[in-house]
Short mmCIF file of C-alpha atoms in Angstrom, two decimals:
data_model
loop_
_atom_site.label_atom_id
_atom_site.label_comp_id
_atom_site.label_asym_id
_atom_site.label_seq_id
_atom_site.Cartn_x
_atom_site.Cartn_y
_atom_site.Cartn_z
CA MET A 1 57.12 76.14 66.83
CA SER A 2 56.51 72.85 64.73
CA SER A 3 54.84 73.62 61.55
CA PRO A 4 51.19 71.73 61.18
CA LEU A 5 51.41 68.31 59.43
CA LEU A 6 50.11 68.52 55.75
CA PRO A 7 46.90 66.49 54.92
CA PRO A 8 47.34 63.03 53.27
CA PRO A 9 47.20 63.40 49.57
CA GLN A 10 44.05 62.59 47.67
CA PRO A 11 43.25 61.34 44.23
CA THR A 12 42.82 63.64 41.77
CA PHE A 13 39.95 62.16 40.17
CA VAL A 14 38.21 58.86 41.08
CA LEU A 15 36.55 56.49 38.53
CA ARG A 16 33.37 54.70 39.66
CA GLY A 17 32.41 52.39 36.62
CA HIS A 18 32.73 48.77 37.96
CA SER A 19 30.67 46.65 40.22
CA ALA A 20 33.39 44.05 41.01
CA GLN A 21 36.75 44.38 42.37
CA ILE A 22 39.47 45.76 40.03
CA HIS A 23 42.04 43.13 38.93
CA ALA A 24 43.87 44.97 35.95
CA LEU A 25 44.68 48.18 34.61
CA HIS A 26 46.54 49.36 31.56
CA PHE A 27 47.26 52.66 29.83
CA THR A 28 47.21 52.35 26.05
CA PRO A 29 50.05 54.01 23.73
CA SER A 30 50.43 57.55 24.03
CA ASN A 31 48.19 57.60 27.13
CA ILE A 32 45.06 57.92 24.97
CA ARG A 33 42.92 55.45 26.94
CA LEU A 34 42.85 54.05 30.52
CA LEU A 35 41.81 50.33 30.31
CA THR A 36 40.25 48.92 33.61
CA ALA A 37 38.93 45.16 34.03
CA ASP A 38 37.20 43.47 37.06
CA ALA A 39 36.52 40.13 38.59
CA ASP A 40 33.32 39.79 36.46
CA GLY A 41 34.91 39.90 33.20
CA TRP A 42 34.20 43.45 32.27
CA VAL A 43 36.57 46.18 30.52
CA VAL A 44 36.01 49.74 30.33
CA SER A 45 38.12 52.21 28.04
CA TRP A 46 38.18 55.62 29.84
CA ASN A 47 38.98 59.11 28.00
CA LEU A 48 41.28 60.69 30.29
CA ALA A 49 40.67 64.24 28.79
CA TYR A 50 37.09 63.80 29.87
CA MET A 51 37.37 60.94 32.25
CA ARG A 52 34.51 59.54 30.64
CA ALA A 53 33.85 55.86 29.39
CA THR A 54 34.09 55.36 25.58
CA ALA A 55 33.68 51.93 25.59
CA ALA A 56 32.75 48.79 28.04
CA TRP A 57 31.84 45.03 27.24
CA ARG A 58 32.07 42.02 28.96
CA ALA A 59 35.22 40.54 27.45
CA HIS A 60 35.22 37.15 29.68
CA SER A 61 32.81 35.07 31.64
CA ASN A 62 34.96 34.97 34.48
CA ALA A 63 37.63 37.53 36.27
CA ILE A 64 40.20 39.25 33.95
CA LEU A 65 44.08 38.72 35.05
CA GLY A 66 45.73 40.98 32.47
CA LEU A 67 45.33 43.61 30.08
CA GLY A 68 47.87 44.67 27.29
CA SER A 69 48.41 46.58 24.10
CA TRP A 70 49.34 45.49 20.85
CA GLY A 71 50.16 48.30 18.31
CA SER A 72 47.69 51.53 18.52
CA ASP A 73 44.38 49.83 18.07
CA ARG A 74 44.57 46.30 19.39
CA VAL A 75 43.87 45.14 23.03
CA ILE A 76 44.55 41.91 24.76
CA THR A 77 42.51 40.54 27.70
CA HIS A 78 43.29 37.32 29.64
CA GLY A 79 40.72 35.57 31.83
CA ARG A 80 40.12 32.92 34.31
CA ASP A 81 37.79 31.33 31.70
CA ASN A 82 41.17 29.90 30.26
CA ARG A 83 41.16 32.48 27.20
CA LEU A 84 43.44 35.14 26.03
CA LEU A 85 41.65 37.44 23.42
CA VAL A 86 42.84 40.31 21.21
CA TRP A 87 40.36 42.92 20.38
CA GLN A 88 40.24 45.55 17.79
CA LEU A 89 39.74 49.01 19.68
CA GLY A 90 40.87 52.12 17.85
CA SER A 91 39.40 55.54 18.06
CA SER A 92 37.07 54.71 15.25
CA ASP A 93 35.78 51.51 16.81
CA GLU A 94 34.61 53.24 19.83
CA ALA A 95 31.58 55.08 18.30
CA ARG A 96 29.48 51.69 17.92
CA LEU A 97 30.18 50.34 21.21
CA ASP A 98 27.81 50.59 24.49
CA LYS A 99 29.03 52.90 27.01
CA ILE A 100 26.84 51.73 29.76
CA LEU A 101 29.10 50.98 32.87
CA PRO A 102 28.81 47.88 34.76
CA VAL A 103 27.86 49.77 37.82
CA ASP A 104 24.94 51.49 35.99
CA GLY A 105 23.46 48.09 34.79
CA ILE A 106 23.98 45.62 32.07
CA ALA A 107 22.84 46.37 28.23
CA ALA A 108 20.56 43.67 26.99
CA GLN A 109 22.99 42.76 24.37
CA PRO A 110 26.30 44.71 25.00
CA LYS A 111 28.18 45.06 21.63
CA GLN A 112 31.84 43.62 21.90
CA PRO A 113 34.88 45.03 19.76
CA TRP A 114 35.80 43.10 16.77
CA LEU A 115 37.85 40.07 18.08
CA LEU A 116 40.70 39.44 16.00
CA HIS A 117 42.33 36.55 18.07
CA ALA A 118 41.32 33.66 20.68
CA LEU A 119 43.82 31.82 22.24
CA PRO A 120 43.22 28.85 24.73
CA VAL A 121 45.77 29.16 27.64
CA ASN A 122 45.98 28.26 31.24
CA ALA A 123 44.36 30.62 33.77
CA LEU A 124 44.48 27.98 36.91
CA ASN A 125 47.64 29.88 38.28
CA PHE A 126 46.18 33.33 38.91
CA CYS A 127 49.08 34.36 36.82
CA PRO A 128 48.44 36.92 34.09
CA PHE A 129 50.04 36.75 30.80
CA ALA A 130 53.33 38.57 29.89
CA MET A 131 54.27 39.92 26.39
CA CYS A 132 56.87 41.59 24.34
CA TYR A 133 57.60 42.15 20.71
CA ASP A 134 59.12 39.54 18.86
CA GLY A 135 62.71 40.46 18.14
CA MET A 136 63.13 37.83 15.30
CA PRO A 137 63.76 39.71 11.94
CA GLN A 138 60.62 39.29 9.89
CA THR A 139 60.76 37.75 6.18
CA GLY A 140 58.35 38.78 3.51
CA SER A 141 57.77 41.76 1.19
CA ALA A 142 59.98 44.97 1.55
CA VAL A 143 56.53 46.79 1.23
CA LYS A 144 54.81 46.71 4.70
CA ASP A 145 50.98 46.91 5.20
CA ALA A 146 49.73 50.17 6.78
CA ASN A 147 47.54 47.90 9.06
CA ALA A 148 49.99 45.53 9.94
CA VAL A 149 51.36 45.30 13.41
CA ASP A 150 54.82 43.90 14.43
CA PRO A 151 54.39 40.25 15.82
CA ILE A 152 54.39 39.49 19.63
CA LEU A 153 55.25 36.94 22.03
CA ILE A 154 52.86 35.97 24.93
CA ALA A 155 54.29 33.99 27.92
CA VAL A 156 51.70 32.04 30.08
CA PRO A 157 52.07 28.84 32.58
CA ASN A 158 52.10 25.64 30.83
CA ALA A 159 48.53 23.88 31.15
CA ILE A 160 50.26 20.43 31.84
CA ASP A 161 53.68 21.15 33.47
CA ASN A 162 53.03 22.93 36.79
CA GLY A 163 55.92 24.90 36.79
CA GLY A 164 56.44 25.26 33.18
CA VAL A 165 55.87 28.19 30.94
CA ASP A 166 54.49 28.29 27.13
CA ILE A 167 55.37 31.03 24.76
CA PHE A 168 53.15 31.88 21.81
CA GLN A 169 53.37 34.02 18.87
CA LEU A 170 50.93 36.24 17.44
CA PRO A 171 49.30 36.69 14.90
CA SER A 172 50.60 32.98 14.05
CA GLN A 173 48.91 31.72 17.39
CA LYS A 174 51.84 29.08 17.01
CA ARG A 175 53.73 27.79 20.21
CA ALA A 176 56.88 29.23 19.82
CA ALA A 177 58.82 27.69 22.82
CA THR A 178 58.58 25.83 25.95
CA ILE A 179 60.24 26.38 29.16
CA TYR A 180 59.92 23.13 31.24
CA SER A 181 59.85 23.41 35.04
CA ASP A 182 63.44 23.12 37.00
CA ARG A 183 63.67 19.50 38.13
CA SER A 184 66.63 20.41 40.58
CA THR A 185 64.25 22.73 42.55
CA THR A 186 60.48 22.34 44.05
CA THR A 187 58.97 25.39 42.80
CA GLY A 188 55.15 24.74 42.77
CA MET A 189 53.15 26.80 40.15
CA VAL A 190 54.21 29.71 37.97
CA MET A 191 52.57 32.92 39.78
CA ALA A 192 54.25 35.86 37.55
CA LEU A 193 56.07 36.30 34.45
CA ASN A 194 57.94 38.77 32.27
CA ILE A 195 59.51 38.30 28.95
CA LEU A 196 61.77 40.16 26.65
CA ALA A 197 63.04 39.38 23.21
CA GLU A 198 66.00 40.97 21.28
CA THR A 199 66.77 39.45 17.75
CA THR A 200 67.15 35.70 18.33
CA ARG A 201 67.39 35.88 22.32
CA ILE A 202 64.43 35.42 24.43
CA GLN A 203 64.76 35.98 28.38
CA VAL A 204 62.00 35.05 30.46
CA ALA A 205 61.77 35.93 34.43
CA ALA A 206 59.20 33.63 36.60
CA GLY A 207 58.03 33.57 40.00
CA PHE A 208 56.82 30.79 41.85
CA GLU A 209 54.56 29.29 44.52
CA SER A 210 57.85 28.57 46.59
CA GLY A 211 58.91 32.10 46.66
CA HIS A 212 61.77 31.29 44.23
CA THR A 213 62.29 33.63 41.13
CA MET A 214 64.01 32.41 38.10
CA VAL A 215 65.60 33.88 34.72
CA PHE A 216 65.71 31.57 31.88
CA LEU A 217 67.72 32.39 28.44
CA GLN A 218 66.93 30.85 24.98
CA ALA A 219 70.18 32.16 23.00
CA ASP A 220 68.73 30.99 19.27
CA PRO A 221 65.42 29.61 17.99
CA GLY A 222 65.03 26.01 18.77
CA ALA A 223 67.42 25.86 21.36
CA SER A 224 66.62 24.81 24.88
CA PHE A 225 66.35 27.36 27.63
CA GLU A 226 68.90 27.88 30.01
CA ARG A 227 68.61 28.73 33.52
CA LEU A 228 70.79 31.76 34.42
CA TYR A 229 69.37 32.81 37.84
CA CYS A 230 67.65 31.34 40.78
CA ALA A 231 66.98 32.79 44.17
CA GLN A 232 64.43 32.43 46.89
CA PRO A 233 64.08 35.95 48.54
CA HIS A 234 60.44 35.06 49.58
CA THR A 235 58.81 32.68 52.00
CA GLN A 236 55.45 33.16 50.61
CA PRO A 237 54.03 32.81 46.84
CA VAL A 238 55.22 35.53 44.46
CA LEU A 239 52.43 37.68 43.80
CA SER A 240 53.98 39.98 41.06
CA MET A 241 57.07 41.03 39.24
CA ALA A 242 58.15 43.75 37.04
CA ILE A 243 61.29 44.18 34.66
CA SER A 244 63.08 47.74 34.83
CA PRO A 245 62.33 49.74 31.56
CA CYS A 246 66.13 49.92 31.86
CA ARG A 247 66.20 46.43 31.42
CA ASP A 248 68.96 45.99 34.20
CA HIS A 249 67.11 44.65 36.92
CA TYR A 250 63.50 43.35 38.00
CA VAL A 251 61.69 43.43 41.19
CA SER A 252 59.52 40.94 42.91
CA SER A 253 56.77 41.12 45.85
CA SER A 254 55.25 38.43 47.79
CA ALA A 255 52.48 37.36 50.10
CA ASP A 256 55.26 38.10 52.68
CA ALA A 257 56.36 41.68 53.48
CA GLN A 258 59.44 41.16 51.30
CA ILE A 259 60.47 43.22 48.05
CA ALA A 260 63.32 42.02 46.34
CA LYS A 261 65.54 43.72 43.66
CA HIS A 262 67.21 40.86 41.35
CA PRO A 263 69.79 41.25 38.40
CA LEU A 264 68.77 40.76 34.87
CA PRO A 265 71.82 39.33 33.08
CA SER A 266 72.99 41.29 30.25
CA GLU A 267 74.52 39.98 27.37
CA LYS A 268 77.93 40.49 28.07
CA SER A 269 77.55 38.91 31.81
CA ILE A 270 74.90 36.16 30.81
CA PHE A 271 76.98 33.40 32.64
CA LYS A 272 78.40 35.67 35.47
CA THR A 273 75.32 36.58 37.50
CA ASP A 274 75.41 36.00 41.14
CA PHE A 275 72.81 33.71 42.39
CA LYS A 276 71.53 36.48 45.03
CA PRO A 277 69.17 39.50 45.06
CA ILE A 278 70.73 42.59 44.48
CA LYS A 279 68.72 44.08 47.53
CA ILE A 280 66.01 42.77 49.69
CA SER A 281 63.80 45.15 51.65
CA ALA A 282 61.68 44.02 54.73
CA THR A 283 58.92 46.38 54.32
CA LYS A 284 56.58 45.14 57.21
CA HIS A 285 53.57 45.38 54.84
CA ALA A 286 52.71 41.82 53.67
CA GLY A 287 50.66 41.27 50.49
CA GLN A 288 51.92 43.95 48.04
CA GLN A 289 51.11 43.16 44.33
CA GLY A 290 50.30 44.67 40.97
CA ILE A 291 54.09 46.00 40.66
CA SER A 292 54.33 48.71 37.89
CA TYR A 293 57.22 50.58 37.01
CA ARG A 294 56.96 54.53 35.64
CA SER A 295 58.81 54.45 32.11
CA ASP A 296 61.75 56.26 33.11
CA GLY A 297 62.61 53.34 35.58
CA LYS A 298 63.06 55.60 38.57
CA ILE A 299 60.22 54.38 40.83
CA PHE A 300 57.64 51.66 40.85
CA ALA A 301 54.53 51.28 42.75
CA THR A 302 52.55 48.28 44.62
CA ALA A 303 49.09 47.55 45.72
CA GLY A 304 48.67 46.58 49.16
CA TRP A 305 45.87 44.06 50.63
CA ASP A 306 46.01 46.81 53.47
CA SER A 307 44.44 49.20 50.87
CA ALA A 308 47.53 51.41 50.64
CA VAL A 309 49.42 52.21 47.32
CA ARG A 310 53.26 52.38 47.79
CA VAL A 311 55.54 54.00 46.00
CA TYR A 312 59.24 52.97 45.96
CA SER A 313 62.65 54.09 44.76
CA ALA A 314 64.09 51.62 42.30
CA ARG A 315 67.50 52.40 43.04
CA THR A 316 67.51 51.95 46.96
CA LEU A 317 63.78 50.34 47.39
CA LYS A 318 63.15 53.01 49.95
CA GLU A 319 59.60 53.78 50.32
CA VAL A 320 58.93 57.65 49.01
CA ALA A 321 55.04 57.76 49.17
CA VAL A 322 52.15 56.20 50.88
CA LEU A 323 48.63 56.65 49.12
CA ARG A 324 45.77 55.84 51.21
CA TRP A 325 42.42 56.48 49.72
CA HIS A 326 40.62 52.92 49.00
CA LYS A 327 38.78 51.40 51.99
CA GLU A 328 39.45 47.93 50.67
CA GLY A 329 42.65 45.91 49.50
CA CYS A 330 43.96 47.16 46.46
CA TYR A 331 45.19 44.71 43.55
CA SER A 332 46.42 46.78 40.76
CA THR A 333 48.54 49.83 39.85
CA ALA A 334 49.37 51.38 36.58
CA PHE A 335 51.94 54.51 35.71
CA ALA A 336 51.22 56.64 32.27
CA ALA A 337 54.03 56.55 30.31
CA ILE A 338 56.26 59.46 30.50
CA GLN A 339 59.26 60.53 28.04
CA PRO A 340 62.11 58.17 29.17
CA PRO A 341 65.97 59.42 29.25
CA ALA A 342 67.65 57.96 26.18
CA LYS A 343 69.75 55.35 28.00
CA CYS A 344 66.68 53.91 29.57
CA ALA A 345 63.94 53.14 26.60
CA ALA A 346 60.57 52.07 28.03
CA ASP A 347 59.51 48.62 26.44
CA ASP A 348 58.26 46.69 29.25
CA GLY A 349 55.74 44.38 27.06
CA HIS A 350 52.84 46.35 27.83
CA SER A 351 53.91 49.58 26.11
CA THR A 352 54.95 50.01 22.22
CA ARG A 353 57.76 51.27 20.64
CA THR A 354 56.55 53.51 17.59
CA GLU A 355 52.97 54.18 18.33
CA GLU A 356 53.44 57.85 19.57
CA SER A 357 53.36 59.63 16.24
CA ASP A 358 50.80 57.18 14.77
CA ASN A 359 48.20 57.93 17.39
CA THR A 360 48.59 61.91 17.66
CA ALA A 361 46.26 62.19 14.33
CA ASP A 362 43.32 60.46 16.34
CA LEU A 363 43.29 62.60 19.19
CA ALA A 364 41.02 65.22 17.64
CA PRO A 365 39.74 66.34 14.09
CA LYS A 366 41.77 68.33 12.10
CA THR A 367 39.68 71.51 12.08
CA SER A 368 40.43 75.10 12.75
CA SER A 369 37.06 75.70 15.16
CA GLY A 370 37.52 76.60 18.72
CA ILE A 371 36.02 73.42 20.08
CA SER A 372 38.84 71.29 18.25
CA SER A 373 41.45 73.34 19.73
CA VAL A 374 40.13 72.97 23.16
CA GLN A 375 39.59 69.20 22.57
CA LEU A 376 43.43 68.89 21.15
CA LYS A 377 44.63 70.91 24.54
CA ARG A 378 42.64 68.76 26.87
CA ASP A 379 44.00 65.76 25.16
CA GLU A 380 47.45 66.83 25.09
CA THR A 381 47.17 67.61 28.84
CA ALA A 382 45.89 64.04 29.64
CA ARG A 383 48.60 62.50 27.82
CA SER A 384 51.24 64.31 29.32
CA THR A 385 49.90 64.05 32.74
CA HIS A 386 52.25 61.59 35.23
CA TRP A 387 49.08 59.73 36.30
CA LEU A 388 49.70 56.83 38.78
CA VAL A 389 46.27 54.74 39.38
CA ALA A 390 45.03 52.22 41.56
CA GLY A 391 42.24 49.93 41.59
CA GLY A 392 41.21 47.44 44.32
CA LYS A 393 38.27 45.47 45.80
CA ASP A 394 35.90 48.15 46.16
CA GLY A 395 35.80 48.38 42.54
CA LYS A 396 37.07 52.17 42.25
CA VAL A 397 39.90 53.37 40.45
CA SER A 398 41.79 56.25 41.81
CA LEU A 399 43.99 58.64 39.91
CA TRP A 400 47.02 60.53 41.61
CA ASN A 401 49.08 63.33 40.29
CA ILE A 402 52.03 63.45 42.72
CA TYR A 403 54.99 63.19 40.56
#
């Protein structure tokens, strides 16, 4: 006699704070907060220990394309209003901010976090920014300011060159480099970007409207970018890309049903990369986007137009889980960071390298009271849970704890 089928998995929690579709999700360093952003330009910061909002503000006048963290107390938002903004949002800043959620109504004058940087950028392509820490050695005083953060590089589509990419450095807000469109290949607009930097090398992976994906390298500051890899595994525009935390490959998805795994040239094999994907999987599910990797590099997730969240093996591209709860299409996913193996350090541009110890002190007051002990325990549980979150057209954010 066959055993009965198990019921489909259900989300552990559902956050209902937005009145518009969810476009971006992001865990801050140490998983202290979950940031959610919607099509109306609102950002909500959630305390995962209590599943309550700690701050809500309208960051942009149009839809938000991407979110990121810079250090322990800076949040980056990229909107369709052609602005990339850097906000100061540490635990001490939350007390003065409004917590009225967009779904509950709008405060008369909602308070915003302190705005640190405003960078005019191109948002016509629906392509969110990509970021990484600047690998260039920094000159200056040997004594580092306690409040200083390491410089970062921001990659966004070029505003004039349809298939080009601009790279800016923060905090200087200067243009660090430009990748010009490839004249030998008709690619259309840039649709997805990833960036890595190591000492003087900058590596950029780009996905295009034509279904092409390319990898470019700048070996030294001021040098031109050289194309190392080019493939066209998709018949429709690329919707999403993500570099593995192990930095040995990246994956791409498209409006078609293909998911492709591509080589990422290493320093030893820069000019020996085969011009073909490592593997292509015909998933039969068109319109998967919002790719995110778990920080150990073993699995990644996609958000589907068919409302399903799918989890894939990074090694084989085989589907290992399908999560169905949302009633309408999903657009974004994110994994909470877990401790990566030593050989696979997680630094994907949207997580930080050294803030783990810096943030621990902010989790709860350092007192011996019973309340503080409970808070510390709840905070630690929230920080160590292997969350997978998804958001979509229904404005809801589902949190899953399945791995």
